[in-house]
Structures are given as structure tokens and as C-alpha cells.
JSON list of C-alpha atoms in Angstrom, two decimals:
[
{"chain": "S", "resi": 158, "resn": "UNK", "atom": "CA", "xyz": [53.34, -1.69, -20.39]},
{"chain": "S", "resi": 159, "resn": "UNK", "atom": "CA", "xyz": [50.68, -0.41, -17.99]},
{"chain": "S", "resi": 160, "resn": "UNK", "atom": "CA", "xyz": [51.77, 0.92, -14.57]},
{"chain": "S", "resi": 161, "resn": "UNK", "atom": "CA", "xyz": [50.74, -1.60, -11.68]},
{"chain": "S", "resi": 162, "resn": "UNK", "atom": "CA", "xyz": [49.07, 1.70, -9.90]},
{"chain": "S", "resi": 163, "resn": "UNK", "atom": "CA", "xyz": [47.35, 2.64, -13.00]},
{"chain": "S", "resi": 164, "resn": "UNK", "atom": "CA", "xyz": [45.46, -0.76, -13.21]},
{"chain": "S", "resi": 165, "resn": "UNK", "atom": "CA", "xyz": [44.76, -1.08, -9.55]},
{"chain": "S", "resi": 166, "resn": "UNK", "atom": "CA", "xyz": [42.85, 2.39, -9.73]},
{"chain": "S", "resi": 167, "resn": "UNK", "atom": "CA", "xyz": [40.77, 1.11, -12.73]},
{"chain": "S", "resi": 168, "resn": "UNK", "atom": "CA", "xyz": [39.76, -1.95, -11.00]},
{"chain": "S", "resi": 169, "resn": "UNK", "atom": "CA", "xyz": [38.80, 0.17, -7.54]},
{"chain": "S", "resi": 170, "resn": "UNK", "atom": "CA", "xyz": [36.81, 2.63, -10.17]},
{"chain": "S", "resi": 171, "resn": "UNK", "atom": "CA", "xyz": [34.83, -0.26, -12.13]},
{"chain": "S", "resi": 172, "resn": "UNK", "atom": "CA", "xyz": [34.17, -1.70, -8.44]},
{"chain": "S", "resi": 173, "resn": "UNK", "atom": "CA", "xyz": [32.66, 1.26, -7.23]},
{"chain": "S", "resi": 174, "resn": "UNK", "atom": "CA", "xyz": [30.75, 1.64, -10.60]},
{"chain": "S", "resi": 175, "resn": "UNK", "atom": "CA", "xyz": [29.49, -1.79, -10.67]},
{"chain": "S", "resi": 176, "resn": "UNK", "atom": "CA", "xyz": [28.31, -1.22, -6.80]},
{"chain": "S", "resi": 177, "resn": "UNK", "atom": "CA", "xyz": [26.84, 2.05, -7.01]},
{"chain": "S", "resi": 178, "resn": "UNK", "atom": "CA", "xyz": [24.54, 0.64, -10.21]},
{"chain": "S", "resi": 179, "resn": "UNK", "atom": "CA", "xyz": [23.41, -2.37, -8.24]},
{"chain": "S", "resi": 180, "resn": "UNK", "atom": "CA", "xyz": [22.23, 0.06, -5.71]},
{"chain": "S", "resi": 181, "resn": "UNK", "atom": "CA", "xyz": [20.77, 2.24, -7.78]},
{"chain": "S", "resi": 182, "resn": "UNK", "atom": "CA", "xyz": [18.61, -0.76, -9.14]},
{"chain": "S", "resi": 183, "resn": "UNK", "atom": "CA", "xyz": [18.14, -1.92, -5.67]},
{"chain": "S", "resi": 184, "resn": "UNK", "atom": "CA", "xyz": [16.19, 1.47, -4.84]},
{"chain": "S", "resi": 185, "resn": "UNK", "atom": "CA", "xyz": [13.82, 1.97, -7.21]},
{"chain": "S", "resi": 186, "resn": "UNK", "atom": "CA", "xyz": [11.31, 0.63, -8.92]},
{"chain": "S", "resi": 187, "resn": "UNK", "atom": "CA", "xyz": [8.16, -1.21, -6.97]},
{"chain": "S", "resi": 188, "resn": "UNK", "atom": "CA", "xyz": [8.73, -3.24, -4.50]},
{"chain": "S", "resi": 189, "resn": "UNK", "atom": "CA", "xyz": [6.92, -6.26, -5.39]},
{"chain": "S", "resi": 190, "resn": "UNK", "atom": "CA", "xyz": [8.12, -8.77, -2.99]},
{"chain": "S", "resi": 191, "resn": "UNK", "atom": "CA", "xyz": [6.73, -6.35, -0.37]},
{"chain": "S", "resi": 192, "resn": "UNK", "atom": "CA", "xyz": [3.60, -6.79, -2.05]},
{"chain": "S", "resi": 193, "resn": "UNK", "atom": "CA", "xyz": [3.45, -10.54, -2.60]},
{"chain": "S", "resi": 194, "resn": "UNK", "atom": "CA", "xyz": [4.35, -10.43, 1.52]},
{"chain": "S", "resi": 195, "resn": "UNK", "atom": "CA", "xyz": [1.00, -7.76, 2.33]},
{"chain": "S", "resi": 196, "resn": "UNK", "atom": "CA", "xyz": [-1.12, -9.77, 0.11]},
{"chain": "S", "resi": 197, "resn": "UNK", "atom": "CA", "xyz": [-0.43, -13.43, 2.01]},
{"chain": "S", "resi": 198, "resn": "UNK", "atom": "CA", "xyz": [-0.66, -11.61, 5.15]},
{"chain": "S", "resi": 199, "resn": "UNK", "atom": "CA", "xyz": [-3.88, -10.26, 4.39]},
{"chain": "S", "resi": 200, "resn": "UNK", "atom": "CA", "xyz": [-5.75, -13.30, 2.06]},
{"chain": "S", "resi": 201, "resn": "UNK", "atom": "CA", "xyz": [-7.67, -14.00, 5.77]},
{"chain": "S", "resi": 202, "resn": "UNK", "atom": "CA", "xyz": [-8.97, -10.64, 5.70]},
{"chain": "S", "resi": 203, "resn": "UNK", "atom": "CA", "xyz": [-11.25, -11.71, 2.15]},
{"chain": "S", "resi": 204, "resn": "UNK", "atom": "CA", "xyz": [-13.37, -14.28, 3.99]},
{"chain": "S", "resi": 205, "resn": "UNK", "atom": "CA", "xyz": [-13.03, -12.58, 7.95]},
{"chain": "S", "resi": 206, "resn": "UNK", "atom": "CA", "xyz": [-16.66, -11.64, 8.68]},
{"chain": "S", "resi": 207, "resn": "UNK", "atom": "CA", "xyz": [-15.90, -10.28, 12.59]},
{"chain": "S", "resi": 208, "resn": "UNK", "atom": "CA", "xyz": [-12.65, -8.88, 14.52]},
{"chain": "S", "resi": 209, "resn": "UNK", "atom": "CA", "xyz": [-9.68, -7.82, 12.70]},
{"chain": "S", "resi": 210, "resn": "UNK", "atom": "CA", "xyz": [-6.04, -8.87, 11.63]},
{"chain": "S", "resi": 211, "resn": "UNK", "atom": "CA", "xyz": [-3.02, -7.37, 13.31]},
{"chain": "S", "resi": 212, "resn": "UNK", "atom": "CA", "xyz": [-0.52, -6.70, 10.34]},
{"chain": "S", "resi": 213, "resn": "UNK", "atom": "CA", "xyz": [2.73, -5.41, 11.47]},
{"chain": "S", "resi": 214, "resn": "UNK", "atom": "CA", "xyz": [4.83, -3.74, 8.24]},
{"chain": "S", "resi": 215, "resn": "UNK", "atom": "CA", "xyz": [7.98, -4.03, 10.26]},
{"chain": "S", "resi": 216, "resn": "UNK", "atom": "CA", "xyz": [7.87, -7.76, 9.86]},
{"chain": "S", "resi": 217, "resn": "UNK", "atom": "CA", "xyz": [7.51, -7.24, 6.31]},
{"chain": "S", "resi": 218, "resn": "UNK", "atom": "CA", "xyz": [10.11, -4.77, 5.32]},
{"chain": "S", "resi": 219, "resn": "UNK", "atom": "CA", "xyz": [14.14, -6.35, 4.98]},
{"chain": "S", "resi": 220, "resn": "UNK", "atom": "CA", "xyz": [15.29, -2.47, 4.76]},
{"chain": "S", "resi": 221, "resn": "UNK", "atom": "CA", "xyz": [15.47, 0.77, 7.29]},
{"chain": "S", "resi": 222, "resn": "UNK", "atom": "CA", "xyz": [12.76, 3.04, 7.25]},
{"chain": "S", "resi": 223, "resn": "UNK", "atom": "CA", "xyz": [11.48, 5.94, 9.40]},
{"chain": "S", "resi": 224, "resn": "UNK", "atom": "CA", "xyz": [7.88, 6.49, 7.87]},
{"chain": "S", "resi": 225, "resn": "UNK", "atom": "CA", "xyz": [5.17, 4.94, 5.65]},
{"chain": "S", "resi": 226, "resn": "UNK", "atom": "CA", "xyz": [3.39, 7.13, 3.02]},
{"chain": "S", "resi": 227, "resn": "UNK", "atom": "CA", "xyz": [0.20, 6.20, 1.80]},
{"chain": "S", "resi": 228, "resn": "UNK", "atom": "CA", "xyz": [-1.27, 7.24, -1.59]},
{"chain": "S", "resi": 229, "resn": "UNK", "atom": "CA", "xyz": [-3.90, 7.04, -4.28]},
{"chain": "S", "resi": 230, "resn": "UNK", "atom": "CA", "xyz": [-3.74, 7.65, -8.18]},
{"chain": "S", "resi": 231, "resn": "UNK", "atom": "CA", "xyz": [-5.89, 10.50, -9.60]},
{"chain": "S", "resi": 232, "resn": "UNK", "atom": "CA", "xyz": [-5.43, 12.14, -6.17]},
{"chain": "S", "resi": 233, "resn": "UNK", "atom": "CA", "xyz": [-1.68, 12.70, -6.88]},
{"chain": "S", "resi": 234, "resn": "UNK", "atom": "CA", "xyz": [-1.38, 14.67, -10.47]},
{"chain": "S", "resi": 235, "resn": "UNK", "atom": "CA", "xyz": [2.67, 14.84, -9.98]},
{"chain": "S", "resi": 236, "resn": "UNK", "atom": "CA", "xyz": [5.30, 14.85, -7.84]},
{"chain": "S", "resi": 237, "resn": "UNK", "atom": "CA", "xyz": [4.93, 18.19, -6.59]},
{"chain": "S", "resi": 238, "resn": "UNK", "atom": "CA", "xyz": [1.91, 16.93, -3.94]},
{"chain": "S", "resi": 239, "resn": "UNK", "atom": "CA", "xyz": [3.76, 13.76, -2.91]},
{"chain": "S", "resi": 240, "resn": "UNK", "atom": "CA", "xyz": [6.81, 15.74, -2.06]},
{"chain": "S", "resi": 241, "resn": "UNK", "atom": "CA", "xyz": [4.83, 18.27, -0.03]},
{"chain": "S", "resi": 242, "resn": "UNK", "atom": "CA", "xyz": [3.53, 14.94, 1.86]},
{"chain": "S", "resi": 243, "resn": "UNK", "atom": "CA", "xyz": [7.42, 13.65, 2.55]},
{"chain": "S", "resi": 244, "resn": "UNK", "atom": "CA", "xyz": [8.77, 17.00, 2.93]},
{"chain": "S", "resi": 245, "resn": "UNK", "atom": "CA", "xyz": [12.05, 16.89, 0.20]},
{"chain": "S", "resi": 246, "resn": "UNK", "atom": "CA", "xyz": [11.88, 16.30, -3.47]},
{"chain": "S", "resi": 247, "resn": "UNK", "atom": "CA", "xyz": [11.67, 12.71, -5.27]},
{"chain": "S", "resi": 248, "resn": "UNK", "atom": "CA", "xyz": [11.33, 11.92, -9.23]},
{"chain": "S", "resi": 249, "resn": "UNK", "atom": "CA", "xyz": [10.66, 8.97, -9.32]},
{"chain": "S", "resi": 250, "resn": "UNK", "atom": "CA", "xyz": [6.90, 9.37, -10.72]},
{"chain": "S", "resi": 251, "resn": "UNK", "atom": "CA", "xyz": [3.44, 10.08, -10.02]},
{"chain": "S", "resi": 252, "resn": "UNK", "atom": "CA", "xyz": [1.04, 7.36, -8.80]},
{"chain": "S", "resi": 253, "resn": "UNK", "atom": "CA", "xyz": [-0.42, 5.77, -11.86]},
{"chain": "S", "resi": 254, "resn": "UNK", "atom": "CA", "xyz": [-4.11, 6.46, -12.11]},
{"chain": "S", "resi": 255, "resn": "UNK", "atom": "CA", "xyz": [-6.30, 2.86, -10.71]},
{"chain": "S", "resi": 256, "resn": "UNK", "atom": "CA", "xyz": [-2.87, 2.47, -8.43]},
{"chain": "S", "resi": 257, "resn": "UNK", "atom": "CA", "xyz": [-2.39, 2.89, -4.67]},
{"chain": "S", "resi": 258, "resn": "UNK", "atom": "CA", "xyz": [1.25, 3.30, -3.49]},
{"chain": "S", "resi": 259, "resn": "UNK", "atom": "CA", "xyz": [3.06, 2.84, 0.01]},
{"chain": "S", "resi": 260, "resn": "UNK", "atom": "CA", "xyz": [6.01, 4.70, -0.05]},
{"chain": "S", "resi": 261, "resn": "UNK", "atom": "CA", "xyz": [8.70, 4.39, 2.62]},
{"chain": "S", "resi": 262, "resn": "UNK", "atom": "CA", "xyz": [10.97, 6.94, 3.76]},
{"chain": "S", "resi": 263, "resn": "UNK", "atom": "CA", "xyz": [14.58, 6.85, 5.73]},
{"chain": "S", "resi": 264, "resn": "UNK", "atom": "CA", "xyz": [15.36, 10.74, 6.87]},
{"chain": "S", "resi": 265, "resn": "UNK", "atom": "CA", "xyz": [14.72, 12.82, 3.78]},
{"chain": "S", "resi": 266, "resn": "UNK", "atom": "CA", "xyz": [15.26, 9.44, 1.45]},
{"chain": "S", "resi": 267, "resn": "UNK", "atom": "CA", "xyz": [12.68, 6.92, 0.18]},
{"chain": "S", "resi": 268, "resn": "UNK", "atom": "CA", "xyz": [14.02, 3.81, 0.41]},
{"chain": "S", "resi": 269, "resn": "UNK", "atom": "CA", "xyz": [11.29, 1.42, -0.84]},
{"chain": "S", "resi": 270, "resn": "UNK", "atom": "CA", "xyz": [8.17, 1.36, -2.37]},
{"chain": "S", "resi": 271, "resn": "UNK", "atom": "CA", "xyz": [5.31, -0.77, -3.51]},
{"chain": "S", "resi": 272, "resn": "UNK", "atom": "CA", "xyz": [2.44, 0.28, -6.77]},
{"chain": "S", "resi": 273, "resn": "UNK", "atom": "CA", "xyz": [-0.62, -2.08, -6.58]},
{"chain": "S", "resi": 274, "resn": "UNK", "atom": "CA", "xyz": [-3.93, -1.73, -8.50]},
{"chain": "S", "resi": 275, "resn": "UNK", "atom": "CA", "xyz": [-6.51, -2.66, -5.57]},
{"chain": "S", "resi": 276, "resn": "UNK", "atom": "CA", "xyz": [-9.24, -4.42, -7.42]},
{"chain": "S", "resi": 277, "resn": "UNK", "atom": "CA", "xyz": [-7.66, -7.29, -9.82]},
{"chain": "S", "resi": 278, "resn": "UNK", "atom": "CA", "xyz": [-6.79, -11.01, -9.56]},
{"chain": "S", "resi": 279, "resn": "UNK", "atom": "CA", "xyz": [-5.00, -10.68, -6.59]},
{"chain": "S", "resi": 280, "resn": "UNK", "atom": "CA", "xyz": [-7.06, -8.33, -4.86]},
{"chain": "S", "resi": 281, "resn": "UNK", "atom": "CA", "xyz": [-5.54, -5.89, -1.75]},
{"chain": "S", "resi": 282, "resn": "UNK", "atom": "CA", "xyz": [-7.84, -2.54, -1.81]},
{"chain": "S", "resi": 283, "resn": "UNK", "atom": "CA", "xyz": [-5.67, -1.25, 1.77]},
{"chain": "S", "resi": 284, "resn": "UNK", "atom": "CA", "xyz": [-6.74, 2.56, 3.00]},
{"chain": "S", "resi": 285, "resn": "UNK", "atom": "CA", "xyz": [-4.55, 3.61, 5.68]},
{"chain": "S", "resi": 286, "resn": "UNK", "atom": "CA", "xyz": [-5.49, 5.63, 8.75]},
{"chain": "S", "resi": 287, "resn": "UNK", "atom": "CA", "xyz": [-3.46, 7.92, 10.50]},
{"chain": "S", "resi": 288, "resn": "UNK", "atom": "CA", "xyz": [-4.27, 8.61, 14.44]},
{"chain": "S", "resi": 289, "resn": "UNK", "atom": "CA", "xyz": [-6.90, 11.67, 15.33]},
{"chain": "S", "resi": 290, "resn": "UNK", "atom": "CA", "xyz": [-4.38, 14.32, 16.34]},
{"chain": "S", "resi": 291, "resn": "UNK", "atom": "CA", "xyz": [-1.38, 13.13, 14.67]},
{"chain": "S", "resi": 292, "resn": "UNK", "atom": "CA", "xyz": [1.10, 15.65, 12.64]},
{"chain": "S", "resi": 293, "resn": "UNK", "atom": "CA", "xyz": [2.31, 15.52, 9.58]},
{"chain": "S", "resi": 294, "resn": "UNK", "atom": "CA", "xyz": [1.26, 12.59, 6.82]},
{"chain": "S", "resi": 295, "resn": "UNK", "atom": "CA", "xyz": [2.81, 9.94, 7.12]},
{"chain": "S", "resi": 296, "resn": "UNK", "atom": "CA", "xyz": [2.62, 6.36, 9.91]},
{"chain": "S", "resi": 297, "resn": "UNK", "atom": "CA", "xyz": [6.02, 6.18, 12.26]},
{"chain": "S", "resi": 298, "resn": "UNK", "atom": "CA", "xyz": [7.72, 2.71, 12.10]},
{"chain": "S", "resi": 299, "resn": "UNK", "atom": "CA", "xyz": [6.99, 2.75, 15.88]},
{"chain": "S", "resi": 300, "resn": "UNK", "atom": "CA", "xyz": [3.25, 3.49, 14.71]},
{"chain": "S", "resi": 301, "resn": "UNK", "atom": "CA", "xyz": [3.23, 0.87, 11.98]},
{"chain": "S", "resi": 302, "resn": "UNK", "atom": "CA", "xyz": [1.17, -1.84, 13.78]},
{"chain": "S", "resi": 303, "resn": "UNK", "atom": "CA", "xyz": [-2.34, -1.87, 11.76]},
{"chain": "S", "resi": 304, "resn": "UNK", "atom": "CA", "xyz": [-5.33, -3.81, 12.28]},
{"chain": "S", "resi": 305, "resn": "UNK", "atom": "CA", "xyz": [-6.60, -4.75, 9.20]},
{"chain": "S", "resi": 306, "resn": "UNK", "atom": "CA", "xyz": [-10.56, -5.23, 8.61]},
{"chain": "S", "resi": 307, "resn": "UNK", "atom": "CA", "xyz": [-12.74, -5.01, 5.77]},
{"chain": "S", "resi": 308, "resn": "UNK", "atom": "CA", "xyz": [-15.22, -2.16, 5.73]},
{"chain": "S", "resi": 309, "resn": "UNK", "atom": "CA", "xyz": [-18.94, -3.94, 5.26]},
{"chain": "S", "resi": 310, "resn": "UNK", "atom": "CA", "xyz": [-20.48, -1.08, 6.24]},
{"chain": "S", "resi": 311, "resn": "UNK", "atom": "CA", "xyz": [-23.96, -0.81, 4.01]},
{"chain": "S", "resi": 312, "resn": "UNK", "atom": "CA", "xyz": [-24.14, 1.75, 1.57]},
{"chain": "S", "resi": 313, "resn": "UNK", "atom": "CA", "xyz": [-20.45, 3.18, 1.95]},
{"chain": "S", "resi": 314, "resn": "UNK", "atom": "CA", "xyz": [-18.30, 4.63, -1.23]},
{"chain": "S", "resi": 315, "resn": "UNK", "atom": "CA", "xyz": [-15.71, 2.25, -0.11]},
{"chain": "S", "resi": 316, "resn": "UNK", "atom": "CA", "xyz": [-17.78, -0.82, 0.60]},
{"chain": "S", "resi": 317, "resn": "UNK", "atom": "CA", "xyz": [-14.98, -3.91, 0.58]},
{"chain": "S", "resi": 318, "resn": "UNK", "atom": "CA", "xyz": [-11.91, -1.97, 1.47]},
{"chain": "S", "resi": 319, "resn": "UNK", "atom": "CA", "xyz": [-9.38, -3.19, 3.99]},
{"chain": "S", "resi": 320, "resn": "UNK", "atom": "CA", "xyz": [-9.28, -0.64, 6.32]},
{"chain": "S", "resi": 321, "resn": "UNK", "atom": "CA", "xyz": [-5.68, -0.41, 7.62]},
{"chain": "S", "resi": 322, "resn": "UNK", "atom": "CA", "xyz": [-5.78, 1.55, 11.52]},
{"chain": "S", "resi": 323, "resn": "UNK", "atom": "CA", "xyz": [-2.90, 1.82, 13.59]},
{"chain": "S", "resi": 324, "resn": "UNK", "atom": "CA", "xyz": [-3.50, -0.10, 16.99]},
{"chain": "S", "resi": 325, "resn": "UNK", "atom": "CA", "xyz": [-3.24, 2.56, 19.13]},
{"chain": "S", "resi": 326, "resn": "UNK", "atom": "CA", "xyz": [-6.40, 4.02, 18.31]},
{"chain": "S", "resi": 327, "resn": "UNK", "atom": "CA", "xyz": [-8.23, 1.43, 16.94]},
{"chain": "S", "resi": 328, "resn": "UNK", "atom": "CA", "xyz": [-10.84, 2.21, 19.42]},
{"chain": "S", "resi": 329, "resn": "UNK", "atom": "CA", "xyz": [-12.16, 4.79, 17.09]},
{"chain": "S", "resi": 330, "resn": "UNK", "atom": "CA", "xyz": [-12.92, 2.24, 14.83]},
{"chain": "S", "resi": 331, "resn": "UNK", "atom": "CA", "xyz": [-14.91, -0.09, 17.09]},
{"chain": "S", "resi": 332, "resn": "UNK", "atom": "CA", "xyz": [-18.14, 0.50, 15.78]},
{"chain": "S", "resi": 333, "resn": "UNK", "atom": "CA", "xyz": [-17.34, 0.06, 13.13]},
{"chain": "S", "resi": 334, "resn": "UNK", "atom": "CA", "xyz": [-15.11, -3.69, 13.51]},
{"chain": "S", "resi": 335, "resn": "UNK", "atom": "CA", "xyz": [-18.23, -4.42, 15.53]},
{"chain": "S", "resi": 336, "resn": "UNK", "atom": "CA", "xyz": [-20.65, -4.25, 13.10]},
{"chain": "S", "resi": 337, "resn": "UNK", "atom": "CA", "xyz": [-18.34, -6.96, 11.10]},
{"chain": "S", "resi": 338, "resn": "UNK", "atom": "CA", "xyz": [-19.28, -8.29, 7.62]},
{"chain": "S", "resi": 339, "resn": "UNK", "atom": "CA", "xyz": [-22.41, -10.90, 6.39]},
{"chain": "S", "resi": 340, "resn": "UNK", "atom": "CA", "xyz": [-21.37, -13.93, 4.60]},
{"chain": "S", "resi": 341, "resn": "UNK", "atom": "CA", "xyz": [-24.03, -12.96, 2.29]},
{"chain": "S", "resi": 342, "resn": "UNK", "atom": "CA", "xyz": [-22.18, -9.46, 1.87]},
{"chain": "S", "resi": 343, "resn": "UNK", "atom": "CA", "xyz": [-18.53, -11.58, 1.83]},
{"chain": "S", "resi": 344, "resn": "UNK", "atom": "CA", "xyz": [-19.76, -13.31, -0.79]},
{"chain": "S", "resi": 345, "resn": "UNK", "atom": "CA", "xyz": [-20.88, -10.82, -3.39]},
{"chain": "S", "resi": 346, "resn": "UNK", "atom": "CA", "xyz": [-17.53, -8.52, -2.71]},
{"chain": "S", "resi": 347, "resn": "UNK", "atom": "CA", "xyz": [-15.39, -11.35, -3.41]},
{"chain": "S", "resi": 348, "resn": "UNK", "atom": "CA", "xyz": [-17.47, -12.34, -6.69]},
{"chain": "S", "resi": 349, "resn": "UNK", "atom": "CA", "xyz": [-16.97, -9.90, -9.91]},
{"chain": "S", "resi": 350, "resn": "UNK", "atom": "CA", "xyz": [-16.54, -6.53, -9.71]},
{"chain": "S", "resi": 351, "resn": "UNK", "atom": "CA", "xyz": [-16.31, -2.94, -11.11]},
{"chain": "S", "resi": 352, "resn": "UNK", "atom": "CA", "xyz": [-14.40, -0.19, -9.69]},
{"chain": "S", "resi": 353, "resn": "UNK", "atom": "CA", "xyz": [-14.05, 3.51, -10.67]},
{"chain": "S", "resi": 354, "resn": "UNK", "atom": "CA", "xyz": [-11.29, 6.25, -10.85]},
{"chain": "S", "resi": 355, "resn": "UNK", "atom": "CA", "xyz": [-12.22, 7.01, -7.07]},
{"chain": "S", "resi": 356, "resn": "UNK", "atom": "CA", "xyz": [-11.77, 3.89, -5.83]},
{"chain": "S", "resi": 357, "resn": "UNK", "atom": "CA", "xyz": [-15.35, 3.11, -5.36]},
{"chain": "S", "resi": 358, "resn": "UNK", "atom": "CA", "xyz": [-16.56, -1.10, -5.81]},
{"chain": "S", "resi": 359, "resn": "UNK", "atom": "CA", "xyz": [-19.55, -2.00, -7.58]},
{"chain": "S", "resi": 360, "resn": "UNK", "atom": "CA", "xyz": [-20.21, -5.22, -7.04]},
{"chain": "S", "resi": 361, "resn": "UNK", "atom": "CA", "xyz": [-21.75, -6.75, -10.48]},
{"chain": "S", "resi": 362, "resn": "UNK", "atom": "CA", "xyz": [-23.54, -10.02, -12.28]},
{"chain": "S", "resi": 363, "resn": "UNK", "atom": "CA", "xyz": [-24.16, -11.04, -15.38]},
{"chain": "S", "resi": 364, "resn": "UNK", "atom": "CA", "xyz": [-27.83, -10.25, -16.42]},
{"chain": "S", "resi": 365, "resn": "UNK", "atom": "CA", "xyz": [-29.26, -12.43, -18.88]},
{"chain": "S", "resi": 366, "resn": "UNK", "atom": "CA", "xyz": [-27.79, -11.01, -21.82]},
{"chain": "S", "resi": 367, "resn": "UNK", "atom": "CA", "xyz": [-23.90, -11.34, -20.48]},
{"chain": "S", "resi": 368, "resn": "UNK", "atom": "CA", "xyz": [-23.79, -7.97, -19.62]},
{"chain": "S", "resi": 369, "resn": "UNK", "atom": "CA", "xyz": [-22.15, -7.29, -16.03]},
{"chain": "S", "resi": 370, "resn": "UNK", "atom": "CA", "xyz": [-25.20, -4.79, -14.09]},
{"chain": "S", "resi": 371, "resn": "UNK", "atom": "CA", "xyz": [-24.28, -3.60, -10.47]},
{"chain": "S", "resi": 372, "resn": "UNK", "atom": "CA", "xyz": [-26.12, -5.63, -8.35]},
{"chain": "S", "resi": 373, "resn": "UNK", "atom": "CA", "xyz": [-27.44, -4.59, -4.49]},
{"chain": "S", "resi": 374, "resn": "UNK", "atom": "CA", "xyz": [-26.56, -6.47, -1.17]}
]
């Protein structure tokens, strides 16, 4: 017969086993109910051709975080540059390339974060801003209220892009929130598109024989 104790101890060791996997799944891998959340909060953004959207991550987030990271595949080769960004090492993987990634950080721990391709189906092509001035890389939770617009301007490498600012110095944006979007510009970004390893939108049509051509606006 097996000793009481000895049972007991087994059960407390498969508990804490059972627990420490389901927060080990818990903590990685993308965050895609994050996601889902930043793309209904932002769908207005698509057709908005004036002003901007006040998107506050805090309301979007169900875990503790410090910091927001924000960055871009290609301009990431490995881990090594991210961790220089957050300041302590992390393995979980390089930014894929065509993929932007908010990464979310609790002391010297990421605690969440969320891979998205900008241009697809579902479109969210987000840039983040940090503040003129500000140290280090990465937005404070206390800093994490953005107003979200879509950058119109004419003949930018980043025509279409939601430009995500934080509120406090939004007013070195004005200009460009000013100048706003054309529903005749609205209407070709949210039609077909190309995009390259940059991030850079060409907005395309189908010539007469099929074949998608960049077209101007």
C-alpha cells in the first residue's frame, strides 16, 4: 500500500505541473483576441476622411503591463535588436517578414503580444509614434492613449497607414490630421492593393488584360 503522504505530494506536484503548463500556454504565442479587439476599434478609421479616433490600449488589454513595443518585420533580423529595444533577453522569435508586432512588457517580462500582417482581408496597417523627446523605445501604459488617423498625405511611402500618436503630443501631428483624407483617395486605398517588404501600399486595378497595374490618385 501507498503511504497517505506519498500520494498527497503527487497530487500537489501534478497540480503545480498542470498550472505552470496552462501558464506557460497562456503567455505566449500571439495574442489574437487583442487583435480582433484593435481591429473593431479601428474599422471607423477605413472610411474617416477628417479628425481622428482616440484608441486607448488599456481598455483593450485583460493583463498587467508597463510598456508597449512596436515593431516591423525585415527591420528586426533576430532577437538580438528586439531585446536591445526591451532591455533583457526574450526567445520567443523574430518578427516574421510582411508582419508588424506590439509587444507588451511587465518589468523585464513580456507578457502579451499580438503578430498581424497589415495589408490583408482584415486590414490594420498601425505605425506607432513615440513623443519628440521621449527616452528609451517603447509607449508607457500611462502614455498609451493614441489617436488614430489615416495618413492621406499625397505622394507619401506610407500612403494609407493608421498613424497611431500618443495624445499628448498630437499637436505635432496637426497638419497633418488637418489636411484629412478625399473620399476619392478613401476609396482607392480601401479597393485592391499591393504592398512591399517596406511596408509601402500601391494601390492597383485591373488593366484590361486582368493584370493588377498601380494606379495614381
Amino acid at each position: 500500500m501507498v503511504p497517505l503522504m506519498r500520494i498527497t505530494s503527487c497530487l500537489w506536484v501534478t497540480a503545480a505541473l498542470v498550472i505552470a503548463s496552462m501558464l506557460l500556454v497562456g503567455c505566449t504565442g500571439s495574442n489574437d483576441e487583442l487583435l480582433e479587439k484593435m481591429r473593431q476599434q479601428m474599422e471607423p478609421v477605413r472610411t474617416m476622411t477628417h479628425g481622428y479616433r482616440v484608441l486607448n490600449l488599456s481598455d483593450l488589454t485583460d493583463f498587467e503591463w508597463d510598456s508597449v513595443y512596436f515593431f516591423r518585420g525585415g527591420s528586426v533580423p533576430d532577437n538580438a535588436e528586439i531585446n536591445s529595444k526591451i532591455g533583457f533577453e526574450w526567445y520567443e522569435g523574430a518578427v516574421p517578414d510582411g508582419f508588424r508586432r506590439l509587444l507588451f512588457v511587465r518589468g523585464r517580462e513580456v507578457v502579451s503580444y499580438t503578430d498581424f500582417i497589415p495589408w490583408n482581408e482584415q486590414p490594420m496597417p498601425i505605425w506607432m509614434f513615440g513623443c519628440r523627446g521621449d527616452r528609451g523605445w517603447g509607449i508607457s501604459r500611462n502614455d498609451a492613449r493614441f489617436a488614430v488617423f489615416r495618413n492621406c498625405s499625397s505622394g507619401a511611402s506610407d500612403i494609407g497607414t493608421y498613424y497611431m500618436v500618443p495624445l499628448r503630443c498630437v499637436d505635432n501631428f496637426q497638419a497633418l490630421i488637418e489636411q484629412g483624407c478625399t473620399v476619392k483617395t478613401l476609396k482607392i486605398l480601401n479597393g485592391p492593393h499591393l504592398y512591399d517588404s517596406t511596408g509601402r501600399v500601391f494601390p492597383v486595378a485591373e488593366d484590361s488584360t486582368g493584370k493588377l497595374v498601380p494606379i495614381k490618385h
